[in-house]
Amino acid sequence: MAEEIKNESTAGNFIQDFITEDIAEGGFYEGKKVHTRFPPEPNGYLHIGHAKAICIDFGMAEKFNGICNLRMDDTNPTKEDVEYIDAIKEDIKWLGFDWEDRFYFASEYFDQMYEFAVELIKKGLAYVCELTPEQMRENRGDLTTPATSPYRDRPVEESLDLFERMKNGEFEEGTKTLRAKIDLASGNFNMRDPVIYRINRIPHHRTGSKWCIYPMYDFAHPIEDAMEGITHSLCTLEFEAHRPLYDWVIDNITAPCKPRQIEFSRLGINNTVMSKRKLRQLVEDGYVAGWDDPRMPTLCGLRRRGYTPASIRNFCEKIGVSKTNSVVEYSFLEHCLRDDLNENAQRVMCVLNPIKLVITNYPEDKTEEFEVENNPQKPEDGTRKITFSREVFIEADDFIEEKVKGYNRFYPGNEVRLKSAYIVKCTGCEKDENGKVTTVFAEYDPLTRGGDTPDGRKVRGTVHWVDAKNYLDAQVRLYDNLFTDPEPDTGDKNFRDYINPDSLKTLTNCKIETSVAGIDGIKHFQFMRLGYFCTDKDSTPEKLIFNRSVSLKDGFKKK
């Protein structure tokens, strides 16, 4: 996988090459400003796959000092919602892109689309068909048999009359469609007289009940691009077979311009699903807590988990642009986040599964302060003060009763460095009635303040801790892959059969240093030795909640 990423990101960008050729002297768009668009359908939340398209659409415009429109492709009123529109706009701005005043809806062009359909009928290039959806499938033909329609030679005036009556609401859904008259024997089934208008009586979120017929995407999209003066219509690879129809529509109407469609491979990531329909099922069936559940591949879910705009844009840049569909390892997405947070996240100490460490030779009434750096990667981020006293919290798994080879933390007789504080020597432990260790005992060496060893002795283990006199309680949520199968929705698999029951573990008794008090908004931290975490959107000063964004260990293996 690493080799594939390296090759794609260094071999050059074919979209960039096409655009360079188009705007060069003698090119099709010589002297024109590069104009792209991002046209999401407002029927769900954007996911990481959309992020790739966003970075390409807006990124190409930026690269060539052009402009990019944001257009809601709201030609299907069945599942569209204003909630999704607002979320889409928020996600794109979060990624760092702006459409300025170039925000459009496909529905703005419904009148023009209707007129263009009438134009095609008048030219003898469209007709009203009365085959039901089932009959249309039966008459679709195969690679050696042409499709058929008994209405293909319907007189122009008759189709014009029927199409107007369709618009006026005289017919029931499924009884009539408007089809383009192209080639019933075409080897490209998209060209076998495709439906370009259908009857749909569901009110539209913007136009209300004005329309009861709606254009199909393959007819609407090229018109939308042409109306907005788009030069390059960049879309994913599944639309490659639709490009002849895209061009046919533009060539046969009085379009104000002729955009060029260019396709690129869509993004696939293992251990997740990238279908909005399936993501909606996860939400509606209660497998996750919403579209922004941190286990979801949605941009709002990734944001809540702690992904940064820089990490996602870097991920999209590194996977490159290709013509070959492939699946990227989720660990590479984590690798990109880890790179960003390693540079930018503040370091703090938090104990997830606490037990007490009592330093028996430390004065009971003494408390001292240590000054520690906030981020070793960025000295300019300054320092903070943490307190230290006779009792501190440590991780339960930082102590064992009997030495094990390779274990360099607390066990009787072993010396351990408390991060930035002192070297202590473990002297024993205390257990409850069930035999569970509740307290560990140690003695400190006062000459090792700051963790130094002035006599040069070697201390292999360093552990984090939190002062038991000065801490905040916190809830910490540990996330893992939502699916146990790397490819949960391939073939005849039911993706719901592979839901990971351990994808979320909630810890409620965590102890964190008080430097995190007063957090406002999402903030990123490295919990020393544990991973990268961020404050959850529901976190409050009275109830701190942190989500694990990614572990410290990099699971992406470079080849």
Coordinates of C-alpha atoms in Angstrom, one line a residue:
M1 CA 0.0 0.0 0.0
A2 CA 2.8 2.5 0.9
E3 CA 4.4 1.8 -2.5
E4 CA 1.1 2.5 -4.2
I5 CA 0.7 5.8 -2.4
K6 CA 4.2 6.8 -3.2
N7 CA 3.7 6.1 -6.9
E8 CA 0.4 7.9 -7.2
S9 CA 1.6 11.0 -5.3
T10 CA 4.8 11.4 -7.3
A11 CA 3.8 10.3 -10.8
G12 CA 2.1 13.5 -11.6
N13 CA -1.5 14.5 -11.6
F14 CA -3.3 13.8 -14.9
I15 CA -6.1 16.2 -14.1
Q16 CA -3.6 19.0 -13.7
D17 CA -2.0 18.0 -17.0
F18 CA -5.4 18.1 -18.8
I19 CA -6.2 21.5 -17.4
T20 CA -2.7 22.9 -18.3
E21 CA -3.2 21.7 -21.8
D22 CA -6.7 23.2 -22.0
I23 CA -5.8 26.7 -20.9
A24 CA -2.5 26.8 -22.9
E25 CA -2.2 28.7 -26.2
G26 CA -4.4 26.9 -28.7
G27 CA -6.2 24.9 -26.0
F28 CA -9.9 24.6 -25.8
Y29 CA -10.1 27.0 -22.9
E30 CA -7.3 29.4 -23.9
G31 CA -7.7 32.7 -22.1
K32 CA -10.4 31.4 -19.8
K33 CA -10.3 31.2 -16.0
V34 CA -10.4 27.7 -14.7
H35 CA -13.8 27.1 -13.1
T36 CA -14.7 23.9 -11.2
R37 CA -17.6 22.9 -8.9
F38 CA -18.3 20.6 -6.0
P39 CA -21.9 19.3 -6.4
P40 CA -23.0 17.2 -3.4
E41 CA -26.4 15.7 -3.2
P42 CA -28.0 17.0 0.1
N43 CA -29.3 13.6 1.2
G44 CA -26.7 12.8 3.9
Y45 CA -23.5 14.0 5.6
L46 CA -20.2 14.2 3.8
H47 CA -17.7 11.5 4.5
I48 CA -13.9 11.1 3.9
G49 CA -14.5 10.0 0.3
H50 CA -16.1 13.4 -0.3
A51 CA -13.1 15.1 1.2
K52 CA -10.9 13.7 -1.7
A53 CA -13.4 15.2 -4.2
I54 CA -13.5 18.5 -2.3
C55 CA -9.7 18.7 -2.3
I56 CA -9.6 18.0 -6.0
D57 CA -12.4 20.4 -7.0
F58 CA -11.4 23.3 -4.8
G59 CA -7.7 22.4 -5.0
M60 CA -7.5 22.5 -8.8
A61 CA -9.2 25.9 -8.8
E62 CA -6.7 27.2 -6.3
K63 CA -3.7 25.7 -8.2
F64 CA -4.7 27.6 -11.4
N65 CA -5.9 30.8 -9.7
G66 CA -9.4 29.9 -10.7
I67 CA -12.7 29.6 -8.9
C68 CA -14.9 26.8 -7.6
N69 CA -18.7 26.7 -7.0
L70 CA -20.5 24.9 -4.3
R71 CA -23.7 23.5 -5.8
M72 CA -26.4 21.4 -4.1
D73 CA -27.5 18.8 -6.5
D74 CA -31.1 18.8 -5.2
T75 CA -32.8 17.2 -8.2
N76 CA -34.3 14.4 -6.2
P77 CA -36.7 15.6 -3.4
T78 CA -37.2 12.2 -1.9
K79 CA -34.4 12.3 0.7
E80 CA -33.1 15.9 0.6
D81 CA -33.0 18.0 3.8
V82 CA -31.9 21.4 4.8
E83 CA -30.0 19.8 7.7
Y84 CA -27.7 18.2 5.3
I85 CA -27.1 21.4 3.4
D86 CA -26.0 23.2 6.5
A87 CA -23.7 20.3 7.5
I88 CA -22.1 20.2 4.0
K89 CA -21.3 23.9 4.1
E90 CA -19.9 23.6 7.6
D91 CA -17.7 20.6 6.6
I92 CA -16.2 22.3 3.6
K93 CA -15.4 25.5 5.5
W94 CA -13.8 23.3 8.2
L95 CA -11.5 21.8 5.6
G96 CA -10.4 25.3 4.7
F97 CA -12.2 25.9 1.4
D98 CA -14.5 28.8 0.5
W99 CA -16.9 29.3 -2.4
E100 CA -17.4 33.0 -1.5
D101 CA -20.7 34.1 -3.3
R102 CA -20.7 31.1 -5.6
F103 CA -23.3 29.0 -3.8
Y104 CA -26.0 27.4 -6.0
F105 CA -28.8 24.9 -6.1
A106 CA -29.6 22.6 -9.1
S107 CA -33.2 23.5 -8.5
E108 CA -32.4 27.1 -9.6
Y109 CA -32.2 25.8 -13.1
F110 CA -35.5 23.8 -13.2
D111 CA -37.1 26.3 -15.6
Q112 CA -34.1 26.2 -18.0
M113 CA -34.0 22.4 -17.8
Y114 CA -37.6 22.1 -18.7
E115 CA -37.0 24.4 -21.7
F116 CA -34.0 22.4 -22.8
A117 CA -36.1 19.3 -22.6
V118 CA -38.7 20.9 -24.8
E119 CA -35.9 21.9 -27.2
L120 CA -34.8 18.3 -27.5
I121 CA -38.4 17.2 -28.2
K122 CA -38.8 19.8 -30.9
K123 CA -35.5 18.6 -32.5
G124 CA -36.9 15.0 -32.5
L125 CA -34.3 14.0 -29.9
A126 CA -36.6 13.2 -27.0
Y127 CA -40.0 11.6 -26.6
V128 CA -42.6 10.7 -24.0
C129 CA -42.5 7.0 -23.2
E130 CA -45.3 5.1 -21.4
L131 CA -43.4 2.0 -20.5
T132 CA -43.6 1.3 -16.8
P133 CA -40.2 0.9 -14.9
E134 CA -40.7 -2.9 -15.0
Q135 CA -41.5 -2.9 -18.8
M136 CA -38.5 -0.7 -19.4
R137 CA -36.2 -3.2 -17.7
E138 CA -37.8 -6.0 -19.7
N139 CA -37.2 -4.1 -23.0
R140 CA -33.7 -3.0 -22.1
G141 CA -32.0 -5.6 -24.3
D142 CA -28.5 -7.0 -23.8
L143 CA -25.2 -6.7 -25.5
T144 CA -26.5 -8.4 -28.6
T145 CA -30.1 -7.3 -28.5
P146 CA -31.2 -3.7 -28.8
A147 CA -33.6 -2.1 -26.4
T148 CA -37.1 -1.3 -27.7
S149 CA -39.8 1.2 -27.0
P150 CA -43.1 1.3 -29.0
Y151 CA -43.3 5.1 -28.3
R152 CA -39.9 6.0 -29.8
D153 CA -41.5 7.3 -33.0
R154 CA -44.2 9.2 -31.3
P155 CA -44.9 12.5 -33.2
V156 CA -43.2 15.6 -31.8
E157 CA -46.4 17.5 -31.2
E158 CA -47.8 14.6 -29.3
S159 CA -44.7 14.3 -27.0
L160 CA -44.8 18.1 -26.5
D161 CA -48.4 17.9 -25.4
L162 CA -47.9 14.9 -23.1
F163 CA -44.7 16.4 -21.5
E164 CA -46.6 19.6 -20.7
R165 CA -49.4 17.6 -19.2
M166 CA -46.8 15.7 -17.2
K167 CA -45.6 19.0 -15.8
N168 CA -49.2 20.0 -15.1
G169 CA -49.7 17.0 -12.9
E170 CA -52.2 15.1 -15.0
F171 CA -50.5 11.7 -14.8
E172 CA -49.6 9.4 -11.9
E173 CA -46.0 8.5 -11.0
G174 CA -44.5 5.7 -13.0
T175 CA -46.9 6.0 -15.9
K176 CA -44.8 8.3 -18.2
T177 CA -41.2 9.5 -18.6
L178 CA -39.4 11.6 -21.0
R179 CA -36.5 9.8 -22.8
A180 CA -33.7 11.0 -24.9
K181 CA -33.7 9.6 -28.4
I182 CA -30.1 8.4 -28.9
D183 CA -29.3 4.8 -29.8
L184 CA -31.2 1.8 -28.6
A185 CA -28.5 -0.5 -29.8
S186 CA -25.6 1.3 -28.2
G187 CA -23.0 -0.9 -26.4
N188 CA -23.1 1.8 -23.6
F189 CA -26.4 1.2 -21.9
N190 CA -26.4 4.8 -20.6
M191 CA -27.0 5.8 -24.2
R192 CA -30.0 3.5 -24.9
D193 CA -32.6 6.3 -24.8
P194 CA -32.1 7.1 -21.2
V195 CA -34.9 8.6 -19.1
I196 CA -34.2 12.4 -18.6
Y197 CA -37.5 13.3 -16.7
R198 CA -39.7 11.4 -14.4
I199 CA -42.9 12.1 -12.4
N200 CA -42.4 12.6 -8.7
R201 CA -45.1 14.2 -6.6
I202 CA -43.0 14.7 -3.4
P203 CA -42.7 18.4 -2.6
H204 CA -39.3 19.9 -3.0
H205 CA -37.5 21.6 -0.1
R206 CA -37.0 24.8 -2.1
T207 CA -39.6 24.8 -4.9
G208 CA -42.5 23.3 -2.9
S209 CA -45.2 21.8 -5.1
K210 CA -44.3 23.9 -8.2
W211 CA -42.9 20.8 -10.0
C212 CA -44.2 17.3 -10.1
I213 CA -41.6 16.3 -12.7
Y214 CA -37.9 16.3 -12.0
P215 CA -34.9 15.9 -14.3
M216 CA -32.6 12.9 -13.9
Y217 CA -29.0 13.5 -12.8
D218 CA -27.5 12.7 -16.1
F219 CA -29.6 15.3 -17.8
A220 CA -29.4 17.9 -15.1
H221 CA -25.8 17.8 -14.3
P222 CA -24.3 18.9 -17.6
I223 CA -26.9 21.7 -17.8
E224 CA -26.0 22.9 -14.3
D225 CA -22.3 23.0 -15.3
A226 CA -23.1 24.8 -18.5
M227 CA -25.3 27.4 -16.8
E228 CA -22.5 28.2 -14.3
G229 CA -19.7 28.4 -16.9
I230 CA -17.9 25.5 -15.5
T231 CA -14.7 24.7 -17.6
H232 CA -13.8 21.4 -15.9
S233 CA -16.4 19.0 -14.4
L234 CA -14.3 16.7 -12.2
C235 CA -16.1 13.6 -11.0
T236 CA -15.4 10.1 -9.8
L237 CA -14.7 7.1 -12.1
E238 CA -18.2 5.6 -12.1
F239 CA -19.3 8.5 -14.2
E240 CA -16.8 7.7 -17.0
A241 CA -19.4 5.6 -18.8
H242 CA -21.9 8.5 -18.4
R243 CA -19.5 11.0 -20.1
P244 CA -20.9 10.3 -23.7
L245 CA -24.4 11.2 -22.4
Y246 CA -23.0 14.3 -20.6
D247 CA -21.5 15.4 -23.9
W248 CA -24.6 14.5 -25.9
V249 CA -26.8 16.7 -23.8
I250 CA -24.4 19.7 -24.1
D251 CA -24.0 19.2 -27.8
N252 CA -27.8 19.0 -28.5
I253 CA -29.1 22.0 -26.5
T254 CA -28.3 25.7 -26.8
A255 CA -25.9 25.5 -23.9
P256 CA -24.0 28.7 -23.0
C257 CA -20.7 26.8 -22.7
K258 CA -19.2 23.4 -23.1
P259 CA -17.6 22.0 -19.9
R260 CA -15.1 19.1 -20.0
Q261 CA -15.8 16.1 -17.8
I262 CA -12.7 14.4 -16.3
E263 CA -13.0 11.3 -14.0
F264 CA -10.8 10.2 -11.2
S265 CA -10.9 7.1 -8.9
R266 CA -13.0 7.4 -5.8
L267 CA -11.6 6.8 -2.3
G268 CA -12.0 3.5 -0.6
I269 CA -10.8 2.8 2.9
N270 CA -10.8 -0.6 4.7
N271 CA -12.7 -1.4 7.9
T272 CA -15.5 1.0 7.0
V273 CA -18.4 1.7 4.6
M274 CA -18.5 4.7 2.3
S275 CA -22.1 4.5 1.1
K276 CA -24.4 7.3 2.4
R277 CA -27.3 4.8 2.3
K278 CA -25.4 2.4 4.6
L279 CA -24.2 5.1 6.8
R280 CA -27.8 6.3 7.2
Q281 CA -28.8 2.7 8.2
L282 CA -26.1 2.7 10.9
V283 CA -27.6 5.9 12.3
E284 CA -31.3 5.0 11.9
D285 CA -30.8 1.5 13.3
G286 CA -28.9 2.7 16.4
Y287 CA -25.6 1.1 15.7
V288 CA -24.0 4.5 16.2
A289 CA -25.0 7.6 18.2
G290 CA -25.5 9.8 15.1
W291 CA -23.9 11.1 11.9
D292 CA -21.1 12.6 14.0
D293 CA -20.4 9.5 16.1
P294 CA -16.5 9.4 16.2
R295 CA -16.5 5.9 14.7
M296 CA -18.2 7.1 11.5
P297 CA -16.1 8.1 8.4
T298 CA -18.2 11.2 8.1
L299 CA -16.3 14.5 8.2
C300 CA -18.3 15.6 11.3
G301 CA -17.6 12.2 12.9
L302 CA -13.9 12.5 12.1
R303 CA -13.8 16.1 13.4
R304 CA -15.4 15.0 16.7
R305 CA -12.9 12.2 17.0
G306 CA -10.1 14.7 16.7
Y307 CA -9.1 14.7 13.1
T308 CA -7.8 18.0 11.9
P309 CA -8.3 19.7 8.5
A310 CA -4.6 19.6 7.9
S311 CA -4.4 15.8 8.5
I312 CA -7.3 15.1 6.1
R313 CA -6.0 17.4 3.4
N314 CA -2.5 15.9 3.8
F315 CA -4.0 12.4 3.5
C316 CA -5.9 13.4 0.3
E317 CA -2.7 14.9 -1.2
K318 CA -0.6 11.9 -0.4
I319 CA -2.9 9.2 -1.8
G320 CA -2.8 11.2 -5.0
V321 CA -5.1 11.2 -8.0
S322 CA -5.4 8.2 -10.3
K323 CA -7.7 6.4 -12.7
T324 CA -7.5 3.1 -10.7
N325 CA -9.9 2.3 -7.9
S326 CA -8.1 1.0 -4.8
V327 CA -8.6 0.6 -1.1
V328 CA -6.4 2.7 1.2
E329 CA -5.5 1.3 4.7
Y330 CA -7.3 3.1 7.5
S331 CA -3.9 3.1 9.3
F332 CA -2.6 5.5 6.7
L333 CA -5.3 8.0 7.6
E334 CA -4.3 7.6 11.2
H335 CA -0.6 8.0 10.2
C336 CA -1.5 11.4 8.7
L337 CA -3.3 12.5 11.8
R338 CA -0.5 11.3 14.0
D339 CA 2.0 13.4 12.0
D340 CA 0.0 16.5 12.5
L341 CA -0.8 16.0 16.2
N342 CA 2.8 15.1 17.0
E343 CA 3.8 18.6 15.8
N344 CA 0.8 20.5 17.2
A345 CA -0.8 18.8 20.2
Q346 CA -0.2 20.0 23.7
R347 CA 1.3 17.3 26.1
V348 CA -0.5 16.5 29.3
M349 CA -0.6 13.6 31.8
C350 CA -3.8 11.6 32.3
V351 CA -4.2 8.3 34.1
L352 CA -6.9 6.2 32.5
N353 CA -7.1 3.3 35.0
P354 CA -5.8 4.8 38.2
I355 CA -4.4 3.3 41.4
K356 CA -2.6 5.2 44.1
L357 CA 1.2 5.4 44.4
V358 CA 2.2 6.4 48.0
I359 CA 5.7 7.7 48.3
T360 CA 6.3 6.8 51.9
N361 CA 9.4 8.9 52.6
Y362 CA 8.0 12.0 51.0
P363 CA 6.7 14.6 53.6
E364 CA 3.0 14.3 54.0
D365 CA 2.4 18.1 54.2
K366 CA 4.7 19.0 51.3
T367 CA 3.6 20.0 47.7
E368 CA 6.0 21.2 45.1
E369 CA 5.8 22.4 41.5
F370 CA 7.5 21.3 38.4
E371 CA 7.7 23.3 35.2
V372 CA 7.3 21.2 32.1
E373 CA 7.2 21.9 28.4
N374 CA 3.8 22.0 26.6
N375 CA 5.2 20.6 23.3
P376 CA 8.8 19.5 22.7
Q377 CA 8.3 20.0 19.0
K378 CA 7.4 23.7 19.5
P379 CA 9.4 25.4 22.3
E380 CA 7.4 28.6 21.4
D381 CA 4.3 26.9 23.0
G382 CA 5.9 27.5 26.4
T383 CA 5.6 25.6 29.6
R384 CA 3.1 24.9 32.3
K385 CA 3.4 24.1 36.0
I386 CA 2.3 20.8 37.6
T387 CA 2.2 19.9 41.3
F388 CA 3.7 16.9 43.0
S389 CA 2.9 15.5 46.5
R390 CA 3.2 12.3 48.6
E391 CA 0.4 10.5 46.8
V392 CA 0.0 10.4 43.0
F393 CA -2.1 8.3 40.6
I394 CA -0.5 5.9 38.2
E395 CA -1.8 3.4 35.7
A396 CA -2.9 0.1 37.1
D397 CA -1.0 -1.8 34.5
D398 CA 2.2 0.1 35.4
F399 CA 2.6 -2.3 38.4
I400 CA 3.1 -6.1 38.6
E401 CA 3.9 -8.1 41.7
E402 CA 6.6 -10.3 40.1
K403 CA 9.2 -9.3 37.6
V404 CA 8.6 -10.3 34.0
K405 CA 11.4 -10.1 31.4
G406 CA 11.2 -6.8 29.5
Y407 CA 8.9 -5.1 32.0
N408 CA 10.6 -1.9 33.3
R409 CA 7.9 -0.3 35.4
F410 CA 6.8 -0.8 39.0
Y411 CA 7.5 -4.1 40.7
P412 CA 9.1 -4.6 44.2
G413 CA 12.7 -3.6 44.2
N414 CA 12.7 -1.8 40.8
E415 CA 13.4 1.9 40.2
V416 CA 11.1 3.9 38.0
R417 CA 11.3 7.5 36.8
L418 CA 8.2 9.6 37.4
K419 CA 8.0 11.8 34.3
S420 CA 9.6 15.2 35.1
A421 CA 9.6 14.6 38.9
Y422 CA 11.7 12.0 40.8
I423 CA 13.1 8.5 40.6
V424 CA 11.3 6.2 43.0
K425 CA 11.9 2.7 44.1
C426 CA 8.9 0.3 44.4
T427 CA 8.7 -1.3 47.9
G428 CA 5.4 -3.2 47.7
C429 CA 1.6 -2.9 47.4
E430 CA -1.7 -3.2 49.2
K431 CA -4.7 -5.2 48.0
D432 CA -8.4 -5.3 48.8
E433 CA -10.4 -8.3 50.0
N434 CA -10.6 -9.6 46.4
G435 CA -6.9 -9.6 45.9
K436 CA -6.9 -6.5 43.6
V437 CA -4.0 -4.1 44.0
T438 CA -5.3 -0.8 45.3
T439 CA -2.1 1.0 46.4
V440 CA 1.5 0.8 45.4
F441 CA 4.3 1.9 47.7
A442 CA 7.6 3.5 46.9
E443 CA 10.4 5.6 48.2
Y444 CA 11.8 8.6 46.3
D445 CA 15.4 9.8 45.8
P446 CA 15.4 13.6 46.6
L447 CA 18.6 14.0 44.6
T448 CA 16.8 13.1 41.4
R449 CA 14.4 16.1 41.1
G450 CA 13.4 16.6 37.5
G451 CA 14.1 12.9 36.8
D452 CA 17.8 13.3 36.6
T453 CA 20.3 10.7 37.8
P454 CA 23.3 12.7 39.1
D455 CA 25.2 9.5 39.9
G456 CA 24.7 8.2 36.4
R457 CA 22.8 5.1 37.3
K458 CA 20.4 3.7 34.6
V459 CA 16.7 3.7 35.1
R460 CA 14.9 2.1 32.2
G461 CA 11.3 2.8 33.0
T462 CA 9.5 6.1 32.9
V463 CA 5.8 6.4 33.8
H464 CA 3.3 9.3 33.8
W465 CA 1.3 10.3 36.8
V466 CA -1.1 12.8 38.2
D467 CA -1.0 14.5 41.6
A468 CA -3.6 13.0 43.9
K469 CA -4.0 16.4 45.6
N470 CA -4.5 18.3 42.4
Y471 CA -6.4 16.7 39.6
L472 CA -9.6 16.7 37.6
D473 CA -11.9 13.7 37.0
A474 CA -12.6 12.9 33.3
Q475 CA -14.4 10.5 31.1
V476 CA -12.4 9.0 28.3
R477 CA -13.8 7.2 25.3
L478 CA -11.5 4.7 23.5
Y479 CA -12.5 4.1 19.9
D480 CA -11.6 1.3 17.5
N481 CA -12.7 0.3 14.0
L482 CA -16.5 0.1 13.7
F483 CA -16.2 -3.1 11.7
T484 CA -14.2 -6.3 12.3
D485 CA -13.9 -7.2 8.6
P486 CA -11.6 -5.0 6.5
E487 CA -14.2 -5.3 3.6
P488 CA -17.5 -5.4 5.4
D489 CA -19.7 -4.6 2.4
T490 CA -18.1 -6.5 -0.5
G491 CA -19.8 -9.3 -2.4
D492 CA -22.9 -10.7 -0.7
K493 CA -21.8 -9.6 2.8
N494 CA -24.3 -7.8 5.1
F495 CA -22.1 -5.1 6.6
R496 CA -24.2 -5.1 9.8
D497 CA -23.0 -8.6 10.5
Y498 CA -19.5 -7.3 11.1
I499 CA -20.2 -4.5 13.6
N500 CA -17.4 -4.5 16.1
P501 CA -18.9 -4.9 19.6
D502 CA -15.7 -3.4 21.1
S503 CA -15.5 -0.3 18.9
L504 CA -16.2 1.9 21.9
K505 CA -15.0 1.6 25.5
T506 CA -15.9 4.3 28.0
L507 CA -13.7 4.9 31.0
T508 CA -15.3 7.0 33.8
N509 CA -12.7 7.3 36.5
C510 CA -9.8 8.9 34.7
K511 CA -7.6 11.5 36.4
I512 CA -6.0 14.3 34.5
E513 CA -3.8 17.2 35.4
T514 CA -5.6 20.5 36.1
S515 CA -3.8 22.4 33.3
V516 CA -6.7 21.4 31.0
A517 CA -9.3 23.3 33.1
G518 CA -11.3 25.9 31.3
I519 CA -11.2 24.2 27.9
D520 CA -13.3 26.0 25.3
G521 CA -14.1 24.1 22.1
I522 CA -12.3 21.1 20.7
K523 CA -8.7 21.0 21.7
H524 CA -6.1 18.4 21.0
F525 CA -3.7 16.8 23.4
Q526 CA -1.1 14.1 23.6
F527 CA -1.8 12.1 26.7
M528 CA 1.8 11.0 27.5
R529 CA 2.4 7.4 26.7
L530 CA -1.2 6.8 25.8
G531 CA -2.1 8.5 22.5
Y532 CA -3.7 11.6 21.1
F533 CA -7.0 12.8 22.4
C534 CA -9.4 15.7 22.0
T535 CA -12.2 17.2 24.0
D536 CA -15.6 16.0 23.0
K537 CA -18.2 18.5 21.9
D538 CA -20.3 17.6 24.9
S539 CA -17.4 18.2 27.3
T540 CA -18.0 20.8 30.0
P541 CA -15.8 22.2 32.8
E542 CA -17.9 20.2 35.2
K543 CA -17.8 17.0 33.2
L544 CA -14.7 16.6 31.1
I545 CA -15.0 14.2 28.2
F546 CA -12.1 13.2 25.9
N547 CA -12.1 11.1 22.7
R548 CA -9.1 9.1 21.7
S549 CA -8.2 10.3 18.2
V550 CA -5.4 7.9 17.5
S551 CA -2.8 5.8 19.5
L552 CA 0.9 6.7 19.7
K553 CA 1.9 3.6 17.9
D554 CA 1.9 4.0 14.1
G555 CA 0.2 1.0 12.5
F556 CA 1.0 2.1 9.0
K557 CA 3.9 0.0 7.6
K558 CA 5.9 1.6 4.9
K559 CA 7.1 -0.9 2.3

